[in-house]
Short mmCIF file of C-alpha atoms in Angstrom, two decimals:
data_model
loop_
_atom_site.label_atom_id
_atom_site.label_comp_id
_atom_site.label_asym_id
_atom_site.label_seq_id
_atom_site.Cartn_x
_atom_site.Cartn_y
_atom_site.Cartn_z
CA MET A 1 94.80 108.46 82.92
CA ILE A 2 92.21 105.65 82.76
CA PHE A 3 93.91 104.35 79.91
CA GLY A 4 96.60 103.57 81.37
CA TYR A 5 100.59 104.18 80.86
CA ILE A 6 103.86 103.30 78.77
CA ASP A 7 107.39 104.23 80.08
CA TYR A 8 109.82 104.92 77.47
CA VAL A 9 114.00 105.42 77.42
CA ILE A 10 114.50 107.98 75.23
CA THR A 11 118.43 108.69 73.98
CA GLY A 12 120.14 111.20 72.14
CA ASP A 13 122.69 113.84 71.92
CA SER A 14 120.79 116.55 73.79
CA PHE A 15 117.28 117.15 75.51
CA THR A 16 117.06 120.93 75.91
CA LYS A 17 114.34 121.38 72.84
CA PHE A 18 112.92 118.04 73.63
CA TYR A 19 111.90 119.93 77.19
CA ARG A 20 110.78 123.43 75.70
CA ARG A 21 108.81 121.37 73.63
CA ILE A 22 107.18 119.31 76.68
CA MET A 23 106.30 122.34 78.00
CA SER A 24 105.11 124.42 75.12
CA ASP A 25 102.68 121.08 74.02
CA LYS A 26 101.01 120.62 77.34
CA LEU A 27 102.26 116.68 77.70
CA PRO A 28 101.25 115.40 80.07
CA VAL A 29 104.56 113.57 81.47
CA SER A 30 105.82 112.60 84.42
CA LYS A 31 108.75 110.51 86.50
CA MET A 32 110.76 111.77 84.20
CA CYS A 33 114.68 111.18 84.78
CA GLU A 34 117.82 111.81 82.37
CA LYS A 35 121.13 110.06 83.65
CA ASN A 36 124.53 109.48 81.06
CA GLY A 37 122.47 110.51 77.94
CA ARG A 38 119.33 108.03 78.80
CA LEU A 39 115.81 110.38 79.59
CA THR A 40 113.22 108.05 81.38
CA LEU A 41 109.62 109.40 81.71
CA ARG A 42 106.34 107.89 81.72
CA MET A 43 103.15 109.30 79.51
CA PRO A 44 99.38 108.33 79.58
CA ALA A 45 98.60 106.22 76.36
CA GLU A 46 96.24 108.85 75.03
CA HIS A 47 99.25 111.12 74.55
CA CYS A 48 101.53 108.85 72.95
CA LYS A 49 101.96 109.08 70.09
CA ALA A 50 102.17 113.13 70.29
CA LEU A 51 105.39 112.02 72.49
CA GLU A 52 106.73 109.55 69.77
CA ARG A 53 105.62 112.09 66.82
CA LEU A 54 108.03 114.79 68.51
CA CYS A 55 110.74 112.48 68.96
CA ASP A 56 110.91 111.72 65.79
CA GLU A 57 111.23 115.19 64.51
CA LEU A 58 113.85 115.87 66.60
CA GLY A 59 115.68 113.06 65.69
CA LEU A 60 115.85 111.30 68.99
CA GLU A 61 115.89 107.62 69.29
CA TYR A 62 112.60 105.78 72.10
CA THR A 63 112.13 102.54 72.87
CA ALA A 64 108.61 101.86 75.00
CA THR A 65 109.52 99.98 78.32
CA LYS A 66 106.28 98.92 80.10
CA ARG A 67 103.11 99.38 80.13
CA HIS A 68 100.92 99.82 82.73
CA GLY A 69 97.22 100.25 83.91
CA SER A 70 94.09 98.86 81.67
CA PHE A 71 95.16 97.46 78.72
CA VAL A 72 97.97 95.41 80.70
CA LEU A 73 94.70 94.25 82.75
CA ALA A 74 92.58 93.68 79.70
CA LYS A 75 94.72 91.54 77.47
CA ARG A 76 95.50 89.28 79.91
CA PHE A 77 91.47 88.20 80.20
CA PHE A 78 90.23 89.09 76.33
CA GLY A 79 90.32 85.98 75.01
CA ARG A 80 89.07 83.76 78.40
CA GLY A 81 85.29 84.67 79.00
CA GLY A 82 84.44 82.14 80.56
CA LEU A 83 86.86 82.52 83.38
CA VAL A 84 86.90 85.88 83.58
CA ILE A 85 83.02 85.55 83.92
CA GLY A 86 82.49 82.74 86.79
CA THR A 87 85.89 84.55 88.97
CA ALA A 88 84.21 88.05 88.83
CA ALA A 89 80.91 86.28 89.50
CA VAL A 90 82.49 84.31 92.85
CA MET A 91 84.50 87.07 93.53
CA LEU A 92 81.82 89.91 93.59
CA SER A 93 79.26 88.13 94.99
CA CYS A 94 82.10 86.82 98.48
CA PHE A 95 82.47 90.92 98.35
CA TYR A 96 79.10 91.94 98.37
CA LEU A 97 77.36 89.81 100.92
CA SER A 98 80.92 90.49 103.36
CA ASN A 99 80.01 94.58 102.56
CA VAL A 100 76.15 95.12 103.18
CA VAL A 101 74.71 95.86 107.24
CA VAL A 102 74.25 93.23 109.17
CA ARG A 103 73.60 94.92 112.27
CA PHE A 104 74.21 98.65 114.02
CA ASP A 105 75.44 99.10 117.49
CA ILE A 106 74.83 102.61 118.73
CA LEU A 107 76.77 103.31 121.50
CA SER A 108 74.46 105.07 123.73
CA ASP A 109 72.29 103.36 126.92
CA ASP A 110 69.87 106.50 126.07
CA GLU A 111 67.39 104.74 124.56
CA ASN A 112 65.14 107.84 122.76
CA ILE A 113 69.02 109.13 121.07
CA ARG A 114 69.26 104.85 119.99
CA LYS A 115 65.33 105.81 118.70
CA GLY A 116 66.97 109.00 117.06
CA VAL A 117 69.50 107.65 115.82
CA MET A 118 67.82 104.33 113.71
CA SER A 119 65.09 106.93 112.61
CA VAL A 120 67.73 109.46 111.07
CA LEU A 121 69.56 106.31 109.43
CA LYS A 122 66.52 105.20 107.77
CA GLU A 123 65.66 108.71 107.10
CA GLU A 124 69.16 108.48 104.85
CA GLY A 125 68.08 104.97 103.15
CA ILE A 126 70.59 103.02 105.78
CA GLU A 127 68.82 100.21 106.66
CA THR A 128 69.97 96.02 107.27
CA GLY A 129 71.09 94.90 103.59
CA THR A 130 72.35 98.57 102.68
CA TYR A 131 75.74 98.13 100.47
CA ILE A 132 78.52 99.62 102.97
CA PRO A 133 80.29 101.20 100.62
CA SER A 134 77.61 103.26 99.20
CA ILE A 135 77.29 105.07 102.82
CA ASP A 136 78.12 108.68 102.75
CA LEU A 137 79.60 108.42 106.37
CA ILE A 138 80.41 112.22 106.46
CA VAL A 139 76.17 113.41 105.17
CA THR A 140 75.32 110.40 107.40
CA GLU A 141 77.14 111.65 110.66
CA ARG A 142 76.26 115.69 110.03
CA ALA A 143 72.47 114.27 109.78
CA LEU A 144 73.08 112.27 113.18
CA LYS A 145 74.61 115.72 114.80
CA GLN A 146 71.59 118.14 113.20
CA LYS A 147 68.91 115.61 113.77
CA VAL A 148 69.29 113.93 116.35
CA GLU A 149 68.29 115.38 120.24
CA GLY A 150 70.82 115.04 122.92
CA ILE A 151 74.16 114.60 121.14
CA SER A 152 76.74 116.98 120.10
CA TRP A 153 78.94 114.76 118.24
CA ALA A 154 78.30 111.36 115.81
CA GLY A 155 81.14 109.29 114.44
CA ILE A 156 80.16 106.24 112.23
CA THR A 157 83.24 103.18 111.66
CA ARG A 158 82.65 99.95 110.24
CA LYS A 159 83.88 97.01 111.97
CA GLY A 160 82.90 93.62 109.37
CA ASP A 161 79.21 93.84 109.17
CA THR A 162 78.64 96.42 111.67
CA LEU A 163 78.05 99.77 111.31
CA ILE A 164 79.33 101.28 114.79
CA ILE A 165 77.85 104.45 115.61
CA ASP A 166 79.46 106.53 119.00
CA VAL A 167 77.81 109.40 120.19
CA ILE A 168 78.46 111.72 122.60
CA GLU A 169 75.72 113.18 124.47
CA THR A 170 74.94 116.79 125.63
CA GLU A 171 75.78 117.68 129.11
CA GLY A 172 72.68 119.99 130.16
CA ASP A 173 73.01 123.57 129.51
CA THR A 174 77.46 123.35 129.99
CA LYS A 175 79.07 125.73 127.95
CA ARG A 176 82.26 123.67 126.11
CA GLU A 177 85.58 126.03 126.59
CA SER A 178 87.31 127.24 123.68
CA ASN A 179 90.63 126.60 123.47
CA ARG A 180 91.45 129.40 120.44
CA TYR A 181 93.52 132.01 120.74
CA PRO A 182 93.04 135.35 121.53
CA SER A 183 93.44 137.65 118.57
CA ASN A 184 93.64 140.88 117.06
CA LEU A 185 91.87 142.40 113.48
CA VAL A 186 94.80 143.53 111.43
CA ALA A 187 94.92 145.40 107.96
CA CYS A 188 95.76 144.43 104.94
CA GLU A 189 95.84 147.10 102.71
CA ASN A 190 97.45 150.32 103.31
CA GLY A 191 94.29 152.39 103.22
CA VAL A 192 91.88 155.13 105.57
CA ILE A 193 89.27 153.84 107.95
CA GLU A 194 85.73 155.08 106.72
CA LYS A 195 83.25 152.93 109.14
CA VAL A 196 84.08 150.71 112.36
CA GLU A 197 81.68 148.42 113.54
CA VAL A 198 83.73 146.65 116.50
CA TYR A 199 81.77 143.53 118.67
CA ASP A 200 84.65 142.71 120.88
CA GLY A 201 88.75 144.03 121.25
CA GLN A 202 89.32 147.27 121.73
CA LEU A 203 89.65 149.73 119.31
CA LYS A 204 93.14 151.15 118.45
CA ILE A 205 93.20 153.47 115.67
CA PRO A 206 89.90 155.47 114.86
CA VAL A 207 87.82 156.39 112.09
CA GLY A 208 89.33 158.49 109.39
CA SER A 209 92.85 157.57 110.55
CA GLY A 210 95.36 155.64 107.68
CA VAL A 211 97.08 152.48 108.32
CA THR A 212 99.48 150.61 106.99
CA LYS A 213 99.51 147.02 105.91
CA GLY A 214 100.44 145.32 109.73
CA ASP A 215 98.91 147.85 111.61
CA ILE A 216 96.49 146.55 114.29
CA VAL A 217 93.44 148.25 114.48
CA VAL A 218 91.30 146.36 116.72
CA GLY A 219 93.11 144.85 119.45
CA GLY A 220 93.13 141.33 121.23
CA GLU A 221 95.11 142.84 124.58
CA ILE A 222 92.21 144.82 126.70
CA ILE A 223 93.93 146.97 129.06
CA THR A 224 91.76 148.44 131.62
CA SER A 225 92.86 151.17 134.48
CA LYS A 226 90.65 152.29 137.76
CA SER A 227 92.77 155.04 139.63
CA SER A 228 92.07 155.82 143.48
CA TRP A 229 93.24 158.93 145.78
CA ILE A 230 95.27 157.30 149.16
CA ASP A 231 96.90 160.05 151.11
CA GLY A 232 96.67 162.82 148.70
CA LYS A 233 98.16 160.40 146.26
CA GLU A 234 96.56 158.62 143.07
CA ASN A 235 97.01 155.00 142.93
CA VAL A 236 96.37 153.03 139.37
CA GLU A 237 95.67 149.37 138.82
CA THR A 238 95.85 148.43 135.37
CA LYS A 239 93.79 145.14 135.02
CA THR A 240 95.02 143.03 131.37
CA SER A 241 91.89 140.69 129.85
CA TYR A 242 92.14 138.81 126.65
CA ALA A 243 89.55 138.36 123.75
CA ARG A 244 89.15 137.25 119.93
CA SER A 245 88.76 140.72 118.29
CA LYS A 246 85.77 141.15 116.04
CA GLY A 247 83.95 143.43 114.00
CA LYS A 248 84.27 145.03 110.58
CA ILE A 249 86.45 147.71 109.59
CA LEU A 250 85.36 148.87 106.42
CA GLY A 251 87.83 151.89 103.98
CA THR A 252 89.03 153.18 101.16
CA PHE A 253 92.63 151.12 99.72
CA GLU A 254 94.41 151.42 96.86
CA ARG A 255 95.73 148.03 94.46
CA THR A 256 97.21 147.76 91.38
CA VAL A 257 97.41 144.89 88.89
CA THR A 258 99.39 144.18 85.52
CA PHE A 259 97.95 141.90 83.14
CA THR A 260 99.23 141.07 79.99
CA GLN A 261 98.37 139.26 76.70
CA PRO A 262 101.46 138.12 73.93
CA PHE A 263 100.56 138.55 70.48
CA GLU A 264 101.80 134.93 69.86
CA ASP A 265 98.81 132.49 72.08
CA LYS A 266 98.85 129.06 71.93
CA ALA A 267 94.96 127.88 71.94
CA GLU A 268 93.20 125.27 72.29
CA LYS A 269 90.59 124.12 70.14
CA THR A 270 88.58 122.01 69.30
CA THR A 271 87.91 119.50 66.01
CA GLY A 272 84.42 118.73 65.98
CA LYS A 273 85.36 114.65 66.12
CA LYS A 274 84.23 112.86 69.23
CA ASP A 275 83.94 109.32 70.13
CA THR A 276 82.64 107.14 73.55
CA LYS A 277 84.41 104.86 74.85
CA ARG A 278 82.98 102.30 78.12
CA PHE A 279 84.99 100.32 80.73
CA PHE A 280 83.74 97.09 82.84
CA THR A 281 84.23 99.05 85.70
CA VAL A 282 84.88 96.09 89.13
CA PHE A 283 86.13 97.91 92.29
CA ASP A 284 88.87 100.76 90.92
CA ALA A 285 90.07 98.62 88.47
CA ASP A 286 88.61 100.09 84.54
CA ILE A 287 88.84 97.26 81.76
CA PRO A 288 88.07 98.42 78.76
CA LEU A 289 85.36 97.20 76.11
CA PHE A 290 87.56 98.11 73.07
CA PHE A 291 90.70 97.13 71.78
CA SER A 292 91.81 100.80 69.43
CA LYS A 293 92.54 103.28 72.41
CA PRO A 294 92.21 107.06 70.99
CA GLU A 295 95.31 108.66 70.33
CA GLY A 296 95.69 112.81 70.62
CA TYR A 297 94.31 115.28 72.63
CA TRP A 298 90.69 114.26 74.78
CA LYS A 299 88.42 115.93 76.62
CA ASN A 300 86.98 113.14 78.80
CA GLU A 301 83.72 113.78 80.67
CA GLN A 302 82.66 110.42 82.54
CA ARG A 303 79.45 108.87 84.06
CA TYR A 304 79.28 105.67 85.71
CA SER A 305 75.86 103.37 86.12
CA PRO A 306 76.35 100.91 88.86
CA LEU A 307 74.87 97.39 88.24
CA SER A 308 71.96 96.05 89.82
CA LEU A 309 70.47 93.00 91.04
CA PHE A 310 67.29 92.58 92.54
CA GLY A 311 66.93 95.43 93.20
CA LEU A 312 70.43 95.95 95.08
CA GLU A 313 73.33 98.28 94.30
CA MET A 314 76.52 95.98 93.07
CA PRO A 315 79.90 97.58 92.99
CA PHE A 316 80.99 97.40 89.72
CA GLY A 317 79.02 98.30 86.43
CA ILE A 318 80.10 100.52 83.40
CA THR A 319 81.62 103.68 82.99
CA THR A 320 80.85 105.74 79.84
CA CYS A 321 83.60 107.92 78.44
CA GLU A 322 82.65 110.87 76.18
CA LEU A 323 85.07 112.33 74.60
CA GLU A 324 85.94 115.56 72.45
CA GLU A 325 89.36 115.58 70.38
CA TYR A 326 90.99 119.27 70.71
CA LYS A 327 94.25 120.51 69.07
CA PHE A 328 96.59 123.19 70.03
CA SER A 329 97.14 126.03 67.61
CA GLN A 330 99.44 128.72 67.44
CA ASP A 331 97.11 132.01 66.74
CA THR A 332 98.62 135.17 66.31
CA MET A 333 96.59 138.15 67.20
CA THR A 334 96.69 142.21 66.25
CA GLU A 335 97.32 144.96 68.63
CA GLN A 336 93.99 145.31 68.68
CA GLN A 337 92.80 141.77 69.53
CA ALA A 338 95.73 141.62 71.90
CA LEU A 339 94.28 144.64 73.93
CA ASP A 340 91.13 142.88 73.59
CA ALA A 341 92.64 140.12 75.28
CA VAL A 342 93.53 142.02 78.03
CA HIS A 343 91.15 143.88 79.08
CA GLU A 344 88.93 140.93 79.43
CA LYS A 345 91.54 139.19 81.54
CA ALA A 346 91.13 142.45 83.92
CA TYR A 347 87.35 142.02 83.73
CA LEU A 348 87.46 138.76 84.64
CA TYR A 349 89.09 139.22 87.79
CA GLU A 350 87.62 141.67 89.08
CA GLU A 351 84.57 139.23 88.48
CA ASN A 352 86.19 136.85 90.64
CA PHE A 353 88.91 138.66 92.81
CA LEU A 354 87.08 142.24 93.29
CA SER A 355 83.75 140.76 94.30
CA ASP A 356 83.75 141.56 97.97
CA TYR A 357 84.75 144.86 96.91
CA GLU A 358 83.05 148.36 95.72
CA ILE A 359 85.43 149.84 92.54
CA LYS A 360 84.92 153.54 93.21
CA ASP A 361 87.46 154.51 90.40
CA ARG A 362 89.25 152.52 87.96
CA GLN A 363 91.99 153.59 86.33
CA VAL A 364 93.83 151.99 82.88
CA GLU A 365 97.47 152.14 81.42
CA ASP A 366 97.65 150.66 78.37
CA ASN A 367 101.11 149.45 77.02
CA VAL A 368 102.06 148.10 73.83
CA THR A 369 105.56 146.16 73.27
CA GLU A 370 107.12 144.35 70.70
CA ASN A 371 105.67 140.66 71.99
CA GLY A 372 102.66 141.69 73.27
CA VAL A 373 100.37 144.37 75.32
CA THR A 374 100.09 144.75 78.86
CA ALA A 375 97.05 146.10 80.78
CA THR A 376 98.28 148.09 83.93
CA VAL A 377 94.88 149.19 86.24
CA THR A 378 94.76 150.59 89.14
CA TYR A 379 91.49 150.30 91.44
CA THR A 380 90.33 152.29 94.34
CA LEU A 381 88.31 150.25 95.97
CA TYR A 382 86.21 150.37 99.40
CA GLY A 383 85.59 147.10 101.80
CA GLU A 384 86.82 145.13 104.48
CA LEU A 385 90.86 146.14 105.42
CA CYS A 386 91.63 143.80 107.76
CA ARG A 387 91.73 140.30 108.64
CA GLU A 388 91.76 138.39 111.99
CA VAL A 389 95.34 137.84 112.46
CA GLU A 390 95.55 134.69 116.35
CA PHE A 391 98.49 135.85 119.37
CA PHE A 392 99.97 134.04 121.97
CA ILE A 393 99.63 135.46 125.52
CA LYS A 394 103.05 137.21 127.16
CA LYS A 395 103.77 134.55 130.15
#
């Protein structure tokens, strides 16, 4: 957490209720260990008051043993402004000057490729004087592979103030051999095949047939036979080849899903209270520019604004945290409210997980229990029946 952590030692006769409340209150505990009647754990600073209130409520004794993170760093530096500013200025200047591009080393003897690489780097905003940590190497490598004619691969590494661009040049029209294994199209549902489009591989089960999950519908092992007659006897020759099975196997199948909604449910609600906290961010360290840390539960949206010097982006800036307080409340639902909620869960499931299928039919069975409601939905779906599964060639 950006506000730091605090280690606690908790003592008491039993921690059973404490464990249950930690889970139900969703407190973000880490490094929790119980030994000889002592419980040690680590808690983010913004949740410490909630932990201490819980210990008081359950009659447990607690002691804060150690603090970690940004508040420890802040206590060391607050009150020593001149020292902080001077040290930071020297460190930042040295760091910055050692992290700007001074030269490029392109590992290719082809002048056209070298010019193409430099042209693309310029388009991506990478020139002499560019701050190296601000360069997205993955995006730049992708741009080089797409835009520089004559290369099939590009990689960028850094050595001090030098960017090394390594490339693999395209070798004419030679096709690269594939090291991928052959594969089958295997049924992943129990259903009936209604449409088949096979681009590669050998069809094993025809249209109109039923399949069981795990059946090989299109095989990557292709067996062909050729017969000939010699001296009145048939001679059959078989040949086996292998391929990656490709195609679309469409069909109809059923899927049953059960959704639940308890009458007693914990809800997360905002209180309307908002706050803003700012940090001076230097490299990976966040130094708080405030003295009182927030207590309770807060949603946190961060934005980072780097500082500039003579038009160049520096490796430090201000991180602004927009906080919005929320609390957990226990809600009691009526039977109709629970039914509406469980049906909403089914709708969200359909939107997120069944968008690639056509829903031909939908049968819902509601069941009310003492603790809540369940909705069992049986879907009749039309769509892909198979997935690709690689296999090893038996020798």
